[in-house]
Every structure is written in C-alpha cells, then in structure tokens.
Coordinates of C-alpha atoms in Angstrom, one line a residue:
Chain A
X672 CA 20.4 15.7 -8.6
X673 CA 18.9 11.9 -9.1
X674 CA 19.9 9.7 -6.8
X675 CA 18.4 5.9 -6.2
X676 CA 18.8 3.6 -3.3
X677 CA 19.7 6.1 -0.9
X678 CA 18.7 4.7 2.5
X679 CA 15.5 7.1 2.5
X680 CA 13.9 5.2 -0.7
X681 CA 15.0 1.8 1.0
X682 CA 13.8 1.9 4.1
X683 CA 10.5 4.1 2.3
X684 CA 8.8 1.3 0.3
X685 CA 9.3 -0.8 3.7
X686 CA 7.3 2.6 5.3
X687 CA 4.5 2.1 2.7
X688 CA 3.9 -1.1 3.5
X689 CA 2.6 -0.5 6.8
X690 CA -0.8 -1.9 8.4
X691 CA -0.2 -4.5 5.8
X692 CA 0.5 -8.3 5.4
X693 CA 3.5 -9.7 3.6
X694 CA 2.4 -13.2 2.2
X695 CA 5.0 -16.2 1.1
X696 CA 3.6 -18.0 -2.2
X697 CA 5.0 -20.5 -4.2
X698 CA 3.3 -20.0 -7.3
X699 CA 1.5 -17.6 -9.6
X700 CA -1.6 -19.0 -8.5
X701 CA -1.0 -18.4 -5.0
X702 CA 0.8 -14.6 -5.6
X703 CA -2.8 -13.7 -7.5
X704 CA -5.1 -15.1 -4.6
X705 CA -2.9 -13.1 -2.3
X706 CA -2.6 -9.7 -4.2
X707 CA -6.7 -10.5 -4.5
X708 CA -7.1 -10.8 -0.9
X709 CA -5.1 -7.2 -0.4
X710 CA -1.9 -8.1 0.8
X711 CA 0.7 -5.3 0.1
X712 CA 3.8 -7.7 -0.9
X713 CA 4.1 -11.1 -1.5
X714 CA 7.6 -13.5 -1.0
X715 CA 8.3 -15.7 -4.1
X716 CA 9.4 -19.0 -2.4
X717 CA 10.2 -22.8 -3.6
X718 CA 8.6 -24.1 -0.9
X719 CA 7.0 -22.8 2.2
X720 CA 8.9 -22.6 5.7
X721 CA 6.4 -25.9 6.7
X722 CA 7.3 -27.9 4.0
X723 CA 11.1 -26.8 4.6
X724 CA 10.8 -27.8 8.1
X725 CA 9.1 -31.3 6.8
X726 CA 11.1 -32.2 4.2
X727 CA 14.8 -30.7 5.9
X728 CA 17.7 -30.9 3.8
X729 CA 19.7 -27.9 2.5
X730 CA 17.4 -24.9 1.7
X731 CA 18.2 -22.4 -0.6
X732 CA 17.3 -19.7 -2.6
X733 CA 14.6 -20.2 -4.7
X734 CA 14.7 -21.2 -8.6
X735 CA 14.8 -17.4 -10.4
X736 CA 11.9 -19.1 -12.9
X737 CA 9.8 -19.4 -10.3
X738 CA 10.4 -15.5 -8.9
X739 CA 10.2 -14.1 -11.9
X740 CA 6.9 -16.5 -12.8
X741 CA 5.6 -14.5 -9.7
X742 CA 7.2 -11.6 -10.8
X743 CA 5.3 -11.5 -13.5
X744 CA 1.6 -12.3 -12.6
X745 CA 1.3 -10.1 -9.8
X746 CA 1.5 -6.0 -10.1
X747 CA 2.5 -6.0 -6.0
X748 CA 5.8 -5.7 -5.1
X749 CA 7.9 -8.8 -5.0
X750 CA 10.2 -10.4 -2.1
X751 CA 12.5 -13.1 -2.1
X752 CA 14.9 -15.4 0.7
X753 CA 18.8 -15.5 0.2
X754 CA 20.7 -17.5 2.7
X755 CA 22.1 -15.7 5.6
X756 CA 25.9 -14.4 4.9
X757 CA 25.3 -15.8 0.8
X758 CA 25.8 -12.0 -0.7
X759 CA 25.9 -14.3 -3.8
X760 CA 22.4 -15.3 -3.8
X761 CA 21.6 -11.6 -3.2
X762 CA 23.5 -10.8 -6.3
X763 CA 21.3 -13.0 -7.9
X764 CA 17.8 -11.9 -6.4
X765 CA 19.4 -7.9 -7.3
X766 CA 19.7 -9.0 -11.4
X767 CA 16.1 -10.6 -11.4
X768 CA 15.2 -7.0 -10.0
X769 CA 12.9 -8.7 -7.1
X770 CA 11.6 -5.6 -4.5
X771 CA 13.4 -6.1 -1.2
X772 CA 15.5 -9.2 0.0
X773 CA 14.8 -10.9 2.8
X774 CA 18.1 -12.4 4.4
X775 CA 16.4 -15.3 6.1
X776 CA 17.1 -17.9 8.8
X777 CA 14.5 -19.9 7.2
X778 CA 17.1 -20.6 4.6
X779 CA 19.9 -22.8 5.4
X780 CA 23.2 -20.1 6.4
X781 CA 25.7 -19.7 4.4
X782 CA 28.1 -18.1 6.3
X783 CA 27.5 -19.4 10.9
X784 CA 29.4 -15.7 11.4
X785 CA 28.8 -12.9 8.8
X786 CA 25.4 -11.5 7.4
X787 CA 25.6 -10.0 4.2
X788 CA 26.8 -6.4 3.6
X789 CA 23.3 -5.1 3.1
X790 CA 25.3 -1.1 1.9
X791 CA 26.4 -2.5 -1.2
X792 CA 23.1 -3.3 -2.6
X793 CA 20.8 -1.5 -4.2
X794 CA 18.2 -3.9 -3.9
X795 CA 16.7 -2.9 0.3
X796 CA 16.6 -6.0 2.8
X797 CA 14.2 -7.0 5.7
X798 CA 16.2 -9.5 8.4
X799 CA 14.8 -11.4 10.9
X800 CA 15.9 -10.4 14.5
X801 CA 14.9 -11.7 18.4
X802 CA 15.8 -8.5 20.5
X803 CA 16.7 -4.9 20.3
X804 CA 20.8 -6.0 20.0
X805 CA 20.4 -8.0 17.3
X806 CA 17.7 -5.7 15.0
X807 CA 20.4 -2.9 15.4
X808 CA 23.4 -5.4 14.2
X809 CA 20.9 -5.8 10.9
X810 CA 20.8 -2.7 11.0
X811 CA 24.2 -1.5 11.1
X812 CA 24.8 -3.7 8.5
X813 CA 22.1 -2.0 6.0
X814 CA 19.0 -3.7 6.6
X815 CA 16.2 -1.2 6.0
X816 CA 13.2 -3.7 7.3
X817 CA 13.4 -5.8 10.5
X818 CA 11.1 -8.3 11.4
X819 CA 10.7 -10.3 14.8
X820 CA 11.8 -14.1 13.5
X821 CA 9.3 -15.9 15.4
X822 CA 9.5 -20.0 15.1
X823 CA 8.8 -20.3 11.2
X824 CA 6.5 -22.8 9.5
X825 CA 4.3 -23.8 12.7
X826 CA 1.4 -21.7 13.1
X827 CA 2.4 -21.7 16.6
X828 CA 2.5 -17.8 17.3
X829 CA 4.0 -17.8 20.7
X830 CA 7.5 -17.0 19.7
X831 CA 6.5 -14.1 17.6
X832 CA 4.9 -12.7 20.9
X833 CA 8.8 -13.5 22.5
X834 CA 10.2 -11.4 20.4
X835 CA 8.2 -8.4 19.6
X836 CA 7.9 -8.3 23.3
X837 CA 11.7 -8.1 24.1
X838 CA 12.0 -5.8 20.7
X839 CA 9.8 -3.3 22.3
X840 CA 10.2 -3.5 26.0
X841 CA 14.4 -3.1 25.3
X842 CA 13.1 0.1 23.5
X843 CA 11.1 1.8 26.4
X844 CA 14.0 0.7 28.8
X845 CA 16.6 2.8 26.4
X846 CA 14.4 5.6 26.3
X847 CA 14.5 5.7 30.3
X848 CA 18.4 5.3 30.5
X849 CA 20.9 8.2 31.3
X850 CA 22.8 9.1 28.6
X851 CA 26.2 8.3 30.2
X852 CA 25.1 4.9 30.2
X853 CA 24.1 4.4 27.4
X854 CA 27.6 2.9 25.8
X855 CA 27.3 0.0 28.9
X856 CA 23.7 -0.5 27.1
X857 CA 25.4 -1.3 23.5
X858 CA 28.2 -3.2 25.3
X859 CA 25.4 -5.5 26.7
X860 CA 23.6 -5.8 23.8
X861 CA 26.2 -5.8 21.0
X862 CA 24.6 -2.9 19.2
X863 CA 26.4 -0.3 17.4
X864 CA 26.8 2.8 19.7
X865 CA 25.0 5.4 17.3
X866 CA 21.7 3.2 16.5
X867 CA 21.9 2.7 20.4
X868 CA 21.8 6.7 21.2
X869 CA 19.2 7.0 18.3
X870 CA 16.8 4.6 19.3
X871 CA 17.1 6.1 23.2
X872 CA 16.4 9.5 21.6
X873 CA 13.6 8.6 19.5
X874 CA 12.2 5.7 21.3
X875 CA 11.6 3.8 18.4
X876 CA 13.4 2.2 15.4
X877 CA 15.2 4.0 13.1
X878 CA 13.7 1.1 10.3
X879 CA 10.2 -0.5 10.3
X880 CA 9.5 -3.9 11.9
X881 CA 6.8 -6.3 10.9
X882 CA 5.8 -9.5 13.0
X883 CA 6.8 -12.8 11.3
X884 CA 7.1 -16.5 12.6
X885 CA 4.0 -18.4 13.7
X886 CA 1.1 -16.3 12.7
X887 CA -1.4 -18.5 11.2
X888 CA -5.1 -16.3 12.7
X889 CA -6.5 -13.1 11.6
X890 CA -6.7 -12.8 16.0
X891 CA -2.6 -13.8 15.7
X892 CA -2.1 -10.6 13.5
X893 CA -4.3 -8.3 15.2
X894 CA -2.0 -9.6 18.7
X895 CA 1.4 -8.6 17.1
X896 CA -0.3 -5.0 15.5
X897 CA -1.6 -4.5 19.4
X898 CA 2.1 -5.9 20.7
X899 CA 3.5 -3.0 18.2
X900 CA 4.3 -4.9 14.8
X901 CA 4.2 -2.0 11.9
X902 CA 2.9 -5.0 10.0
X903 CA 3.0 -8.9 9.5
X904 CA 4.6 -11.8 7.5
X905 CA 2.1 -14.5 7.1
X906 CA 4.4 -17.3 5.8
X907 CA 2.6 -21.1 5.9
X908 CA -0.7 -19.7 7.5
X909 CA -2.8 -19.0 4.2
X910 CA -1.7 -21.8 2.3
X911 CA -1.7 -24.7 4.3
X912 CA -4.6 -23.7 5.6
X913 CA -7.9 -25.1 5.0
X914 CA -9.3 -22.1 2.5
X915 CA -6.4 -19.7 1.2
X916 CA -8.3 -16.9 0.1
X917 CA -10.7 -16.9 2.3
X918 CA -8.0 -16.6 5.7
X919 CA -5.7 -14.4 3.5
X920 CA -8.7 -11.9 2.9
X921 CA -9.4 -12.1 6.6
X922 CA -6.0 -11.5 7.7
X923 CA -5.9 -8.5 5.8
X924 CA -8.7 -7.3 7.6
X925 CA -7.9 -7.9 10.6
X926 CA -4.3 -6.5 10.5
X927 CA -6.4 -2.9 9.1
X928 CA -8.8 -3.1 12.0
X929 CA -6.5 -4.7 14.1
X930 CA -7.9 -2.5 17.2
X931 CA -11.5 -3.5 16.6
X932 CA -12.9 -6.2 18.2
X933 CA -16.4 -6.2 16.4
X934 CA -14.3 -6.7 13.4
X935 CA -12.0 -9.1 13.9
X936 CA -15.4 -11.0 14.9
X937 CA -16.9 -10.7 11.5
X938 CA -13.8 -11.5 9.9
X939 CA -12.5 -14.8 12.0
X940 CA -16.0 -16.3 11.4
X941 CA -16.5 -19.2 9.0
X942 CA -12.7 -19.3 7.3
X943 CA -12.3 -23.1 7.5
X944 CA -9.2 -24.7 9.4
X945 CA -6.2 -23.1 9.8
X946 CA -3.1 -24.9 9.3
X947 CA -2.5 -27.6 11.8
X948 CA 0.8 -26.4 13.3
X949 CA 3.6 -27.5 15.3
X950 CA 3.9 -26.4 19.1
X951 CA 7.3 -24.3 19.3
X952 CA 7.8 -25.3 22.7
X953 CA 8.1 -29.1 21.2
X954 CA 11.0 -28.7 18.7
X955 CA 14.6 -29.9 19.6
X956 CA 17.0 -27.2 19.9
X957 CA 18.2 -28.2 16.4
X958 CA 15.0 -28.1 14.9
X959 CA 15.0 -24.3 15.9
X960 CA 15.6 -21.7 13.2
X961 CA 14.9 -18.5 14.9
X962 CA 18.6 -19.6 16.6
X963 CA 20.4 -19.2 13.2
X964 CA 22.0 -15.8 12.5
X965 CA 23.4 -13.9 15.8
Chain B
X25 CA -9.6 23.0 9.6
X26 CA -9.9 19.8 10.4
X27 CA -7.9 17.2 8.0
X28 CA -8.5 13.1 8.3
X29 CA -5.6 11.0 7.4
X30 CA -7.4 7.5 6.4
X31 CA -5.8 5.1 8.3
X32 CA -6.1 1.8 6.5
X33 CA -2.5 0.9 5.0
X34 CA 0.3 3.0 4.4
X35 CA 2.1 5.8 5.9
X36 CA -0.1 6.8 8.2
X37 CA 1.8 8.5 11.1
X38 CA 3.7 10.5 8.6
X39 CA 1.2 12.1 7.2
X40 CA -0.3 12.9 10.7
X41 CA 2.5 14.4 11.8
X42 CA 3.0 16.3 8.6
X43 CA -0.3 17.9 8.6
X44 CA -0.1 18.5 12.1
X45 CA 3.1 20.8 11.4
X46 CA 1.3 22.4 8.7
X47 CA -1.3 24.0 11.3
X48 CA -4.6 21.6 11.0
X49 CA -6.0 19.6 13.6
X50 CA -5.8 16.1 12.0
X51 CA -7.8 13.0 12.8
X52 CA -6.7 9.2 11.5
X53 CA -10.0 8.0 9.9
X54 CA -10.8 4.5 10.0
X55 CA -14.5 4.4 9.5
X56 CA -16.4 5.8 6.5
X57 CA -19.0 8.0 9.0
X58 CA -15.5 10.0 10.3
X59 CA -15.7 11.2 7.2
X60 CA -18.2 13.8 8.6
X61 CA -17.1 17.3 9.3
X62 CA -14.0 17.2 7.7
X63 CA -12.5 20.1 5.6
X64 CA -10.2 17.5 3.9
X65 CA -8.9 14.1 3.5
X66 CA -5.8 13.0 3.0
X67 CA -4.8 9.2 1.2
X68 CA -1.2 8.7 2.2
X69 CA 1.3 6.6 0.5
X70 CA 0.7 2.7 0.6
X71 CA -0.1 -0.1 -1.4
X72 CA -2.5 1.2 -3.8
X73 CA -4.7 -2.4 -4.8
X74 CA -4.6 -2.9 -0.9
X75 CA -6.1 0.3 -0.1
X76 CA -8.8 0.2 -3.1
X77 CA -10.0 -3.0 -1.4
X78 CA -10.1 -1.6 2.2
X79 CA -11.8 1.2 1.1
X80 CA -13.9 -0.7 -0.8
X81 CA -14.9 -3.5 2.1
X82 CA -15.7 -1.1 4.7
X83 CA -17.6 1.5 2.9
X84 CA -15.3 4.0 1.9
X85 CA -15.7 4.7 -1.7
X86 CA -19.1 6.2 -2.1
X87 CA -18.9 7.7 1.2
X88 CA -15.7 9.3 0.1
X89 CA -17.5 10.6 -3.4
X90 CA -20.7 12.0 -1.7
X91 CA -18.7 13.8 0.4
X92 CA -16.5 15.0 -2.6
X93 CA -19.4 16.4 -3.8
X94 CA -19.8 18.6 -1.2
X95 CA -16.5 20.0 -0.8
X96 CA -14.2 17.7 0.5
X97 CA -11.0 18.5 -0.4
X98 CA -8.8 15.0 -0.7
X99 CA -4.9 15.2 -1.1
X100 CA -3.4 11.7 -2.5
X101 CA -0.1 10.9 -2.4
X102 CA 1.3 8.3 -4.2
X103 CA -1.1 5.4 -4.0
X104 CA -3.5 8.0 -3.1
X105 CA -2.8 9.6 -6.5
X106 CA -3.8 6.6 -8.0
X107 CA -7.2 6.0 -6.4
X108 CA -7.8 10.3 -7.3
X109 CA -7.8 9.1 -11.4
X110 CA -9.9 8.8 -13.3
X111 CA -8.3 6.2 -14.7
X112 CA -5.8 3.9 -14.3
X113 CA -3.9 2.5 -17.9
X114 CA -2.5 -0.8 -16.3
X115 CA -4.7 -1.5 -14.4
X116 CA -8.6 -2.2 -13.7
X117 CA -8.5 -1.7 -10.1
X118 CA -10.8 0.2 -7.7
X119 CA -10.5 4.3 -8.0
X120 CA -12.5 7.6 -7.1
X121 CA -12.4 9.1 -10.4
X122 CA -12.4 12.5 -8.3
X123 CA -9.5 13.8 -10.5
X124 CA -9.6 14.4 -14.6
X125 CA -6.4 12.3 -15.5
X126 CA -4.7 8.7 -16.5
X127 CA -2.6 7.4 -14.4
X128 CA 0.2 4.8 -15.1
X129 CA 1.2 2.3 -11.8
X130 CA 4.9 1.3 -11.4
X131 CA 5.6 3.9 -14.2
X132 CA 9.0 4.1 -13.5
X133 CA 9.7 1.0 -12.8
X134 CA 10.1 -1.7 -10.1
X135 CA 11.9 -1.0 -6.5
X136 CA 15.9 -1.0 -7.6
X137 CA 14.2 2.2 -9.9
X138 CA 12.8 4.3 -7.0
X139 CA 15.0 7.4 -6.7
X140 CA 14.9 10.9 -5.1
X141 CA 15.2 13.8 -7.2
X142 CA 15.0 17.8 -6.3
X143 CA 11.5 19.1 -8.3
X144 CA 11.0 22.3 -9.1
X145 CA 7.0 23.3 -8.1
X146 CA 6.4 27.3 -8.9
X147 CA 3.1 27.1 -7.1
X148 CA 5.1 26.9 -3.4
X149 CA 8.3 28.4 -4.6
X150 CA 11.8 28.2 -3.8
X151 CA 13.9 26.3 -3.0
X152 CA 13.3 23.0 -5.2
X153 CA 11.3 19.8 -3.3
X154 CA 13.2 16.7 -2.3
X155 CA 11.0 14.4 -3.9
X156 CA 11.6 10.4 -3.1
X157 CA 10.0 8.6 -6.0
X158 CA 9.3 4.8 -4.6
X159 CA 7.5 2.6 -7.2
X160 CA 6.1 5.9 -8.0
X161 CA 3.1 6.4 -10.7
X162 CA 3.0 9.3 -13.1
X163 CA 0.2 10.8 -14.8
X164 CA 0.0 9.8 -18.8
X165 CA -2.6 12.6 -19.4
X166 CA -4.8 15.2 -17.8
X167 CA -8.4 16.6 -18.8
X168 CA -9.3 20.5 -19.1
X169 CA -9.9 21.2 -15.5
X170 CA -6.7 19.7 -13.9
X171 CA -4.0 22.4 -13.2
X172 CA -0.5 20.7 -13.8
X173 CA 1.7 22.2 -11.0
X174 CA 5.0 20.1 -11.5
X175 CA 6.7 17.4 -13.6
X176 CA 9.8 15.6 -13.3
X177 CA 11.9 14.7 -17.0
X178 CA 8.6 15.8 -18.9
X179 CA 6.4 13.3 -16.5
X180 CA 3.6 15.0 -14.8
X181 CA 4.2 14.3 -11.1
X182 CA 1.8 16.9 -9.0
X183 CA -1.6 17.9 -10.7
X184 CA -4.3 20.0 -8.7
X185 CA -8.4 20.2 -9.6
X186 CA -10.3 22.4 -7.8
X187 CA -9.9 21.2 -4.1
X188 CA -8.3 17.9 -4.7
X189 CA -4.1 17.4 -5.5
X190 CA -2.6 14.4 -6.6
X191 CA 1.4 14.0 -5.9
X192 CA 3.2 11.1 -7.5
X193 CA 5.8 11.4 -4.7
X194 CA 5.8 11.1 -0.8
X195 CA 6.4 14.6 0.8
X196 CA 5.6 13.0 3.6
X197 CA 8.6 11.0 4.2
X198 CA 10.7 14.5 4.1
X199 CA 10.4 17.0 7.0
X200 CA 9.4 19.5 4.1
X201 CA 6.1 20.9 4.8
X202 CA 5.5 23.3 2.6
X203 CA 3.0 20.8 0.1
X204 CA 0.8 20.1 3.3
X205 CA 0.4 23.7 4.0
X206 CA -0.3 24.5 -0.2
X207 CA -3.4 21.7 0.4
X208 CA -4.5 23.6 3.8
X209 CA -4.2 27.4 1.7
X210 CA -6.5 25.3 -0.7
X211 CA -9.2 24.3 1.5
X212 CA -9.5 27.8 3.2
X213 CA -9.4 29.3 -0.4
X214 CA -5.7 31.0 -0.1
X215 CA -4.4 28.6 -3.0

C-alpha cells in the first residue's frame, strides 16, 4: 500500500537535513549563492527577519511569485513562513507545493491563541519553540520540525543559547523523573501527557530540532551543534553580512565540523563583517518576537 | 567488519545504529584518512549537493575512489545513491561514479510527493520492505555490471555492483535491518 505524508515521511526529510544549515533568501540570486555554499534548504522570504524588525508594520506571508521564483532556480528543498494560527496562508504555501512550512513568530500572528492544525496538512511544519512545554504543544499539534526561536533578525546569538539550553536541560531532568510523576511534569509544563512519557523514555525528542534566532558566526553554529542543535537556521546572518557567500560557505563548514576547533579556525578566517546586529538584551518587551505564540 | 558511516550531513545516527544491529562494529567518519581499514562505507540519507561539497572540501572524493579500488565496499542511500552514479541526468553536481547507472534527483517529485510504499526485494526475502521514499531519486538506466535487485511501479529503486549498493529509499529510518545485514553478507562474500 502507498501512502504519503504519514508522520514518518514528515518528520524524515526534517531527519535528512541534519548537520545542516537552513538559509532565509529573498531572491533567486540569494537561494543559488546559498544552495552554492551547501546549505541543505533554503526559506523563500519577502524580506529578512532584520528588515521586518526595521521597517515593522504587519508581516505576512510572502508573495507566491517570489516562492516559486525560488522554487524554481534552486534544486534544494524549499521552506516558507505562514503566520502563526493563519491555516489559510498554509493552504496557500501547500498549493505552491513549497517543502516544509514554517509557522513562524517572525510573522505577524494571526490568531494570539491557536496554532495551526499541523494533522491536516500534508505539507510537514518546523515551529519555533523556547522550552520543552512548548516544543511538545507544536508537537501535539503536528509539527514534525522544532526549532529553538531565538531573538530573530539581530545577530545577537544569546537567546538561541536560552533556549536550546532550557530545551535540553528539561529533557535530562524528565529522563531522571519517576514515572508516577511524570503527569505533575506535563501539568507544569502544559505538555501533552504521551509526548511527556515519550520524551522521559527516550530522552530525546520524538522530532528534530535545529537552532534558529541570532546566529550570525560560523563559531555561533558550531555553539548551538555543541549545545545539541540537530542543525541551524541562519536567517539575516549571510545576507546582511559583509560577504554572503563567503560566511554562508563558512557556516556550512563549520556546522559539519562543528567539533573541530582547527577547523572552525580555517573557516572563520578572512569572511568580511558580519551583520551588525542588535543586542537582545536592548529590545522593549514589545519589540520581542520569540514572546509571540505560547 | 568494520563499517564507517560518513558523518558530514544527514542521517547519521540512524545509520549507526542500524549497522550496529546488523552485527559490524561501526565508526562515524569525518576525515578522509578514517577511511583506512575499513571493510565498508556507508553514505546515509542527506542532502545530496551538500554532501558532494563536504566531501569535496575536505578531501573525500578521491580518497573515497582509491580506496574503492581496493575493495571498499560503499552502501548509498538516498543521497548516497546519488553520489554512487555514474551519472546524474538533472544535474552536474559532484559524484563517485563508483556505480554503472543514471540517476534522476527529485524523480518523484517535490516533498508533498514523498510517500512510503511496501517493496518487494527477492534478494533478502519475505516479507516485503517498508520503504519511505522522501524526495527520493530513481535510477533512469543501468550499465552491464549492475545487478537490479528491486523496483518500485517499474522505477529501479535498489541496484548492487560488485561490493557497492545503491538504495533510492532510507531503510534506515525503519527498525528493518535486514538491507544493512545483505551489505555486511556482501563484504564478507555471503551475498
């Protein structure tokens, strides 16, 4: 029997993108200098999360010609933002037949209580999350990717660290808990019981989970593979950086190696600026979009 | 019999745990000199233009042939498939050329297409494989010495030449062994 977008062949392509880096582009240009620096997937975007956070506004999903313009040049798989909660948008981003979804709180949200219902896609979805509660919630609710949400578009990697942190030291502590108390552990973290048991038993998560949010140095990736990141999001490091294809190659690198210090050497040496960045610690609470979603 | 798993993108740990189940002592490789005293190598699942240009960058693609040449069994899956061909119809990107066929990339279609399927594959018997297809390639053609062992709707899926087998699908991902054991019979001679 044939059977497509069961949850194995969701959450798989997310499994062979591991050790790699996930780049945001904006144009075809951009999606060929990434798939020529090696990164495994690329997100088709309007406008980076920088330029989002600069110009403010609403931000939506992106204009389909511009997706499928991506679509189109690069032979990598393809990602794209919906608003959080806007299942409509998702719809929309299913018909263009883009790769994976990513339900984003870089986005403006659609909905300030419900995510989408990721099950009734066949289209798989990667959702940011800031601790082991609210990964399983994604989840529960179908997400076959997670990734740490970091503080998006300012190079500033220190919330990334926050979260993968939490993400993986809520694991170890589940995996040490007594079974009888592990419904008090979901109860505390608003997690669905069954993920909750599963990740105590297994002492991992049942879904892959990249590092996203901030990271703007091949020495940022290579902290969040060493933190436990299956992989990372790079989204306005490369290209508001000082020279794209150079850093993009070099993050590559040093996410593959990321355990080598001789090599993430060679590779950090001569790749121009990075992008200038914004400290996370100086944005209002308003200005904060790893506090969207729940 | 001692089985590297290179570990530059992809599904690594799946494989290692795989082949470790099947009875080999496995090693993840991320240097071109571990290449050295193994019986076989294994390319798992990943992103196959990503891997080409690791392997190329850090030395991996001549060290890879030489030792090819003597003996080195290598067992591609997926992406690893692709870098086995000897060529690639879509594509000019990096490959091995280790195996006698042309290969197509994405040949069944983009992501919302991946699908799982049971295969039938005579060479390990009953019952059928649960084979999860994910952006999979196929191969368009094969050349005299490659051994076609299983195809899925008339698409040739899993192909074997002399010590080297090229699956189109991820085995890995199951907790069916039985493909990881057919490459270990192959490199002590028993397949």
């Amino acid at each position: 029997m044939v059977e497509k977008a069961t949850f194995t062949v969701k959450k798989g392509l997310a499994e062979m993108l591991k050790g790699g880096v996930i780049m945001d582009v904006t144009t075809p240009e951009q999606a060929k200098i990434a798939e020529d620096a090696g990164a495994v997937a690329v997100m088709a975007l309007e406008r980076v999360p920088a330029d989002i956070r600069a110009q403010g506004g609403v931000a939506r999903m992106s204009d389909p010609a511009i997706i499928e313009a991506i679509m189109e040049a690069v032979t990598i798989p393809v990602m794209a933002k919906c608003r959080i909660g806007h299942f409509v948008e998702a719809q929309i981003l299913e018909a263009l037949g883009v790769d994976y979804i990513d339900e984003s709180e870089v986005l403006t949200p659609a909905d300030e209580e419900h995510h989408i219902d990721k099950h009734q896609f066949k289209v798989p979805f990667v959702c940011g999350c800031r601790n082991l509660g609210e990964a399983l919630r994604r989840i529960g609710e179908g997400a076959a990717m997670i990734r740490t949400k970091g503080e998006a578009g300012t190079g500033d990697v220190v919330e990334a660290v926050r979260h993968m942190r939490r993400v993986m030291s809520e694991i170890r502590r589940l995996t040490s808990t007594r079974e009888d108390e592990l419904m008090a552990a979901a109860k505390e973290m608003q997690a669905p019981y069954e993920l909750v048991v599963q990740v105590a038993k297994e002492g991992k998560l049942p879904v892959v989970n990249f590092a996203a949010g901030g990271i703007a140095t091949p020495a940022d990736a290579a902290l969040m593979m060493q933190l436990g990141a299956d992989g990372i999001f790079v989204g306005s490091g490369i290209f508001k950086s000082d020279n794209p294809a150079a850093r993009a190659r070099a993050i590559v690198d040093a996410t593959a190696h990321y355990n080598d210090p001789d090599i993430l050497a060679k590779v950090s040496r001569g790749i121009g600026e990075p992008m200038r960045g914004l400290a996370a610690a100086s944005l209002k609470e308003e200005e904060r979009l790893q506090v969207r979603g729940w | 019999m001692k089985v590297g798993v290179l570990a530059l993108q992809g599904d690594v740990a799946e494989h290692v745990s795989m082949t470790r189940a099947a009875g080999a002592e496995v090693v993840e490789v991320r240097y071109s000199n571990q290449i050295e005293g193994l019986d076989g190598l294994i390319i798992p699942g990943g992103e196959s233009t990503t891997v080409g240009k690791l392997m190329e960058r850090f030395g991996f693609v001549d060290e890879i042939r030489k030792h090819a040449a003597r003996g080195l069994g290598v067992f591609g899956t997926c992406t690893g498939l692709i870098l086995l061909s000897r060529e690639i119809s879509n594509s000019g990107q990096v490959r091995l050329g280790l195996m006698d066929f042309v290969v197509k990339r994405n040949a069944f279609g983009r992501q919302v297409d991946s699908f799982e399927a049971d295969i039938e594959i005579p060479a390990i018997g009953d019952p059928p494989m649960r084979a999860v297809f994910i952006r999979a390639p196929y191969i368009l053609s094969v050349g005299q010495g490659v051994e076609v062992l299983a195809r899925f709707e008339d698409k040739i899926v899993l192909a074997r030449q002399g010590r080297h087998l090229a699956c189109a699908f991820h085995p890995e991902v199951t907790s069916d062994t039985r493909l990881h054991r057919y490459f270990l019979h192959m490199l002590s001679g028993k397949a």
